[in-house]
Amino acid sequence: YVSALTRSPDVADDILQNLFTQIWNRRAQLPVDRPLRPYLAAAASNHVIGENAKGVTLIEYGDFQCPACANYFPLVEEVVTQYQKDIQFQFRNLPLTQNHKNAFAASRAAEAADKQGKFWEMYRMLYQNQQSWGSSNSPLSIFEQYAQQLGLNVEQFKTDFASEKVNDTINADIAEFKARSAQRGIPL
């Protein structure tokens, strides 16, 4: 799910048009069964990268275990790199636990890594290695290995992973998504 917030609608239109053109041109390679639609966001939160010189924020509501999200991940990375001076990219958690048994745990791993300043590194690791942990019966042990690879304090990571604060952050992202009355699926 991708949104845009901007003080300059023309800039947002140009950037979103470019993004959706790229997605449209690659649609045969991506497992989606519905068209993408932008949603103009009303507020910013959570994890943001980019300089935002043009006042545009792209928001993704993502599920780390979603195969379609993982397929979009390289494209999103490409767009963020290409427009890093012009836009901000914001990620919010939307674990679809009814379909993905480890989705909430993966969001916990990303949020726990954020407590040590490594959200984006864990974000990338989770998407790039989705097939390694997605069907695991004990994904925490895999996430602990990722934490170690990222140079995190693994004991602190485990404490944060299990914390109510991390849980509350993920639930706040889900509540924000629901409050938008947006379509209940990813990616859009």
Tab-separated table of C-alpha atoms in Angstrom:
chain	number	residue	atom	x	y	z
A	1	TYR	CA	0.000	0.000	0.000
A	2	VAL	CA	1.563	3.309	-1.058
A	3	SER	CA	0.373	6.835	-0.250
A	4	ALA	CA	1.665	10.316	-0.898
A	5	LEU	CA	1.602	13.504	1.158
A	6	THR	CA	2.767	16.722	-0.428
A	7	ARG	CA	2.635	20.474	-0.262
A	8	SER	CA	3.122	20.508	-4.037
A	9	PRO	CA	0.524	18.369	-5.848
A	10	ASP	CA	2.303	18.711	-9.210
A	11	VAL	CA	5.507	17.217	-7.801
A	12	ALA	CA	3.590	14.404	-6.128
A	13	ASP	CA	1.721	13.701	-9.351
A	14	ASP	CA	4.999	13.522	-11.312
A	15	ILE	CA	6.696	11.223	-8.819
A	16	LEU	CA	3.652	8.998	-8.304
A	17	GLN	CA	3.044	8.829	-12.044
A	18	ASN	CA	6.637	7.715	-12.555
A	19	LEU	CA	6.334	5.117	-9.778
A	20	PHE	CA	3.041	3.738	-11.060
A	21	THR	CA	4.313	3.746	-14.654
A	22	GLN	CA	7.271	1.647	-13.533
A	23	ILE	CA	4.954	-0.692	-11.638
A	24	TRP	CA	2.537	-0.894	-14.577
A	25	ASN	CA	5.380	-1.715	-16.964
A	26	ARG	CA	6.502	-4.521	-14.654
A	27	ARG	CA	3.020	-5.799	-13.786
A	28	ALA	CA	3.484	-9.080	-15.657
A	29	GLN	CA	6.388	-9.855	-13.317
A	30	LEU	CA	4.456	-9.043	-10.136
A	31	PRO	CA	1.759	-11.222	-8.512
A	32	VAL	CA	-1.033	-8.700	-8.050
A	33	ASP	CA	-4.670	-9.167	-8.887
A	34	ARG	CA	-5.857	-5.580	-8.619
A	35	PRO	CA	-4.669	-2.177	-9.849
A	36	LEU	CA	-2.618	0.169	-7.706
A	37	ARG	CA	-4.206	3.364	-6.450
A	38	PRO	CA	-2.526	6.260	-4.649
A	39	TYR	CA	-4.050	7.491	-1.410
A	40	LEU	CA	-3.268	11.017	-0.252
A	41	ALA	CA	-2.073	10.744	3.316
A	42	ALA	CA	-3.046	13.223	6.004
A	43	ALA	CA	-0.176	12.738	8.470
A	44	ALA	CA	3.338	11.370	8.774
A	45	SER	CA	4.646	8.870	11.341
A	46	ASN	CA	7.027	6.037	12.043
A	47	HIS	CA	10.014	5.201	9.818
A	48	VAL	CA	11.029	7.815	7.265
A	49	ILE	CA	14.029	8.157	4.947
A	50	GLY	CA	14.773	10.748	2.281
A	51	GLU	CA	15.466	14.470	2.210
A	52	ASN	CA	12.003	15.562	1.004
A	53	ALA	CA	13.103	18.696	-0.878
A	54	LYS	CA	9.863	18.581	-2.902
A	55	GLY	CA	7.572	17.974	0.071
A	56	VAL	CA	6.393	14.512	-1.052
A	57	THR	CA	6.017	11.539	1.299
A	58	LEU	CA	5.369	8.036	-0.042
A	59	ILE	CA	3.837	5.765	2.569
A	60	GLU	CA	3.942	1.995	2.336
A	61	TYR	CA	1.826	-0.193	4.588
A	62	GLY	CA	3.681	-3.462	4.328
A	63	ASP	CA	3.670	-7.043	5.507
A	64	PHE	CA	7.191	-8.479	5.647
A	65	GLN	CA	5.879	-11.973	4.881
A	66	CYS	CA	3.709	-10.932	1.930
A	67	PRO	CA	5.193	-12.314	-1.321
A	68	ALA	CA	3.793	-9.410	-3.361
A	69	CYS	CA	5.367	-6.892	-0.940
A	70	ALA	CA	8.690	-8.697	-1.273
A	71	ASN	CA	8.355	-8.555	-5.056
A	72	TYR	CA	7.718	-4.805	-4.883
A	73	PHE	CA	10.608	-4.276	-2.453
A	74	PRO	CA	13.326	-3.872	-5.166
A	75	LEU	CA	11.163	-1.396	-7.068
A	76	VAL	CA	10.452	0.634	-3.930
A	77	GLU	CA	14.184	0.648	-3.131
A	78	GLU	CA	14.905	1.851	-6.667
A	79	VAL	CA	12.364	4.674	-6.444
A	80	VAL	CA	13.608	5.742	-3.006
A	81	THR	CA	17.202	5.798	-4.277
A	82	GLN	CA	16.278	7.660	-7.452
A	83	TYR	CA	14.221	10.303	-5.624
A	84	GLN	CA	15.963	10.365	-2.223
A	85	LYS	CA	16.581	14.111	-2.404
A	86	ASP	CA	13.046	14.924	-3.535
A	87	ILE	CA	10.855	12.662	-1.407
A	88	GLN	CA	10.494	10.908	1.906
A	89	PHE	CA	9.619	7.239	2.057
A	90	GLN	CA	7.695	6.077	5.093
A	91	PHE	CA	7.058	2.492	6.128
A	92	ARG	CA	4.269	1.344	8.410
A	93	ASN	CA	3.563	-2.190	9.566
A	94	LEU	CA	0.519	-4.009	8.255
A	95	PRO	CA	1.056	-7.676	9.160
A	96	LEU	CA	-1.712	-9.787	7.654
A	97	THR	CA	-1.666	-12.529	10.246
A	98	GLN	CA	-4.689	-14.343	8.837
A	99	ASN	CA	-2.549	-15.268	5.805
A	100	HIS	CA	1.029	-14.990	7.088
A	101	LYS	CA	1.791	-16.734	10.371
A	102	ASN	CA	5.146	-14.990	10.898
A	103	ALA	CA	4.158	-11.517	9.716
A	104	PHE	CA	3.618	-10.021	13.161
A	105	ALA	CA	6.873	-11.555	14.426
A	106	ALA	CA	8.718	-10.006	11.471
A	107	SER	CA	7.229	-6.609	12.278
A	108	ARG	CA	8.365	-7.122	15.876
A	109	ALA	CA	11.886	-7.861	14.618
A	110	ALA	CA	11.954	-4.656	12.577
A	111	GLU	CA	10.617	-2.576	15.456
A	112	ALA	CA	13.046	-4.201	17.919
A	113	ALA	CA	15.918	-3.368	15.544
A	114	ASP	CA	14.622	0.201	15.407
A	115	LYS	CA	15.157	0.483	19.156
A	116	GLN	CA	18.872	0.181	18.356
A	117	GLY	CA	18.751	2.441	15.297
A	118	LYS	CA	18.709	-0.314	12.675
A	119	PHE	CA	15.135	-0.368	11.386
A	120	TRP	CA	16.017	0.095	7.718
A	121	GLU	CA	18.749	-2.516	7.846
A	122	MET	CA	16.338	-5.071	9.351
A	123	TYR	CA	13.596	-3.978	6.930
A	124	ARG	CA	15.893	-4.828	4.008
A	125	MET	CA	17.093	-8.078	5.578
A	126	LEU	CA	13.529	-9.276	6.195
A	127	TYR	CA	12.405	-8.651	2.625
A	128	GLN	CA	15.598	-9.972	1.042
A	129	ASN	CA	15.475	-13.185	3.087
A	130	GLN	CA	11.725	-13.713	3.284
A	131	GLN	CA	11.914	-17.298	2.051
A	132	SER	CA	14.377	-18.195	4.825
A	133	TRP	CA	12.072	-17.285	7.720
A	134	GLY	CA	8.575	-17.122	6.196
A	135	SER	CA	7.652	-20.751	6.808
A	136	SER	CA	9.774	-21.260	9.917
A	137	ASN	CA	8.156	-22.599	13.064
A	138	SER	CA	10.593	-20.528	15.137
A	139	PRO	CA	11.352	-17.316	13.253
A	140	LEU	CA	12.720	-15.599	16.370
A	141	SER	CA	15.902	-17.658	16.206
A	142	ILE	CA	16.380	-16.535	12.595
A	143	PHE	CA	15.638	-12.917	13.520
A	144	GLU	CA	18.207	-13.157	16.317
A	145	GLN	CA	20.783	-14.237	13.726
A	146	TYR	CA	19.866	-11.201	11.631
A	147	ALA	CA	20.214	-8.983	14.711
A	148	GLN	CA	23.667	-10.392	15.317
A	149	GLN	CA	24.640	-9.861	11.653
A	150	LEU	CA	23.511	-6.223	11.970
A	151	GLY	CA	25.682	-5.736	15.043
A	152	LEU	CA	22.768	-5.351	17.452
A	153	ASN	CA	22.880	-6.229	21.121
A	154	VAL	CA	21.006	-9.527	20.778
A	155	GLU	CA	19.820	-9.649	24.402
A	156	GLN	CA	18.356	-6.156	24.078
A	157	PHE	CA	16.849	-7.150	20.732
A	158	LYS	CA	15.086	-10.129	22.367
A	159	THR	CA	13.806	-7.937	25.199
A	160	ASP	CA	12.497	-5.322	22.766
A	161	PHE	CA	11.032	-8.008	20.477
A	162	ALA	CA	8.886	-9.237	23.383
A	163	SER	CA	7.975	-5.787	24.701
A	164	GLU	CA	4.536	-4.209	24.843
A	165	LYS	CA	5.985	-1.021	23.373
A	166	VAL	CA	6.940	-2.817	20.139
A	167	ASN	CA	3.560	-4.527	20.080
A	168	ASP	CA	1.798	-1.184	20.613
A	169	THR	CA	3.743	0.436	17.763
A	170	ILE	CA	2.657	-2.281	15.334
A	171	ASN	CA	-0.951	-2.118	16.505
A	172	ALA	CA	-0.894	1.684	16.116
A	173	ASP	CA	0.210	1.252	12.498
A	174	ILE	CA	-2.628	-1.203	11.894
A	175	ALA	CA	-5.135	1.148	13.549
A	176	GLU	CA	-3.933	4.057	11.397
A	177	PHE	CA	-4.412	1.962	8.269
A	178	LYS	CA	-7.931	0.987	9.338
A	179	ALA	CA	-8.749	4.601	10.212
A	180	ARG	CA	-8.016	5.602	6.643
A	181	SER	CA	-10.886	3.370	5.455
A	182	ALA	CA	-8.534	2.138	2.774
A	183	GLN	CA	-8.881	-1.105	0.894
A	184	ARG	CA	-7.892	-3.915	3.241
A	185	GLY	CA	-5.152	-5.530	1.197
A	186	ILE	CA	-1.566	-5.181	0.154
A	187	PRO	CA	-0.116	-4.094	-2.100
A	188	LEU	CA	-2.648	-1.703	-3.627
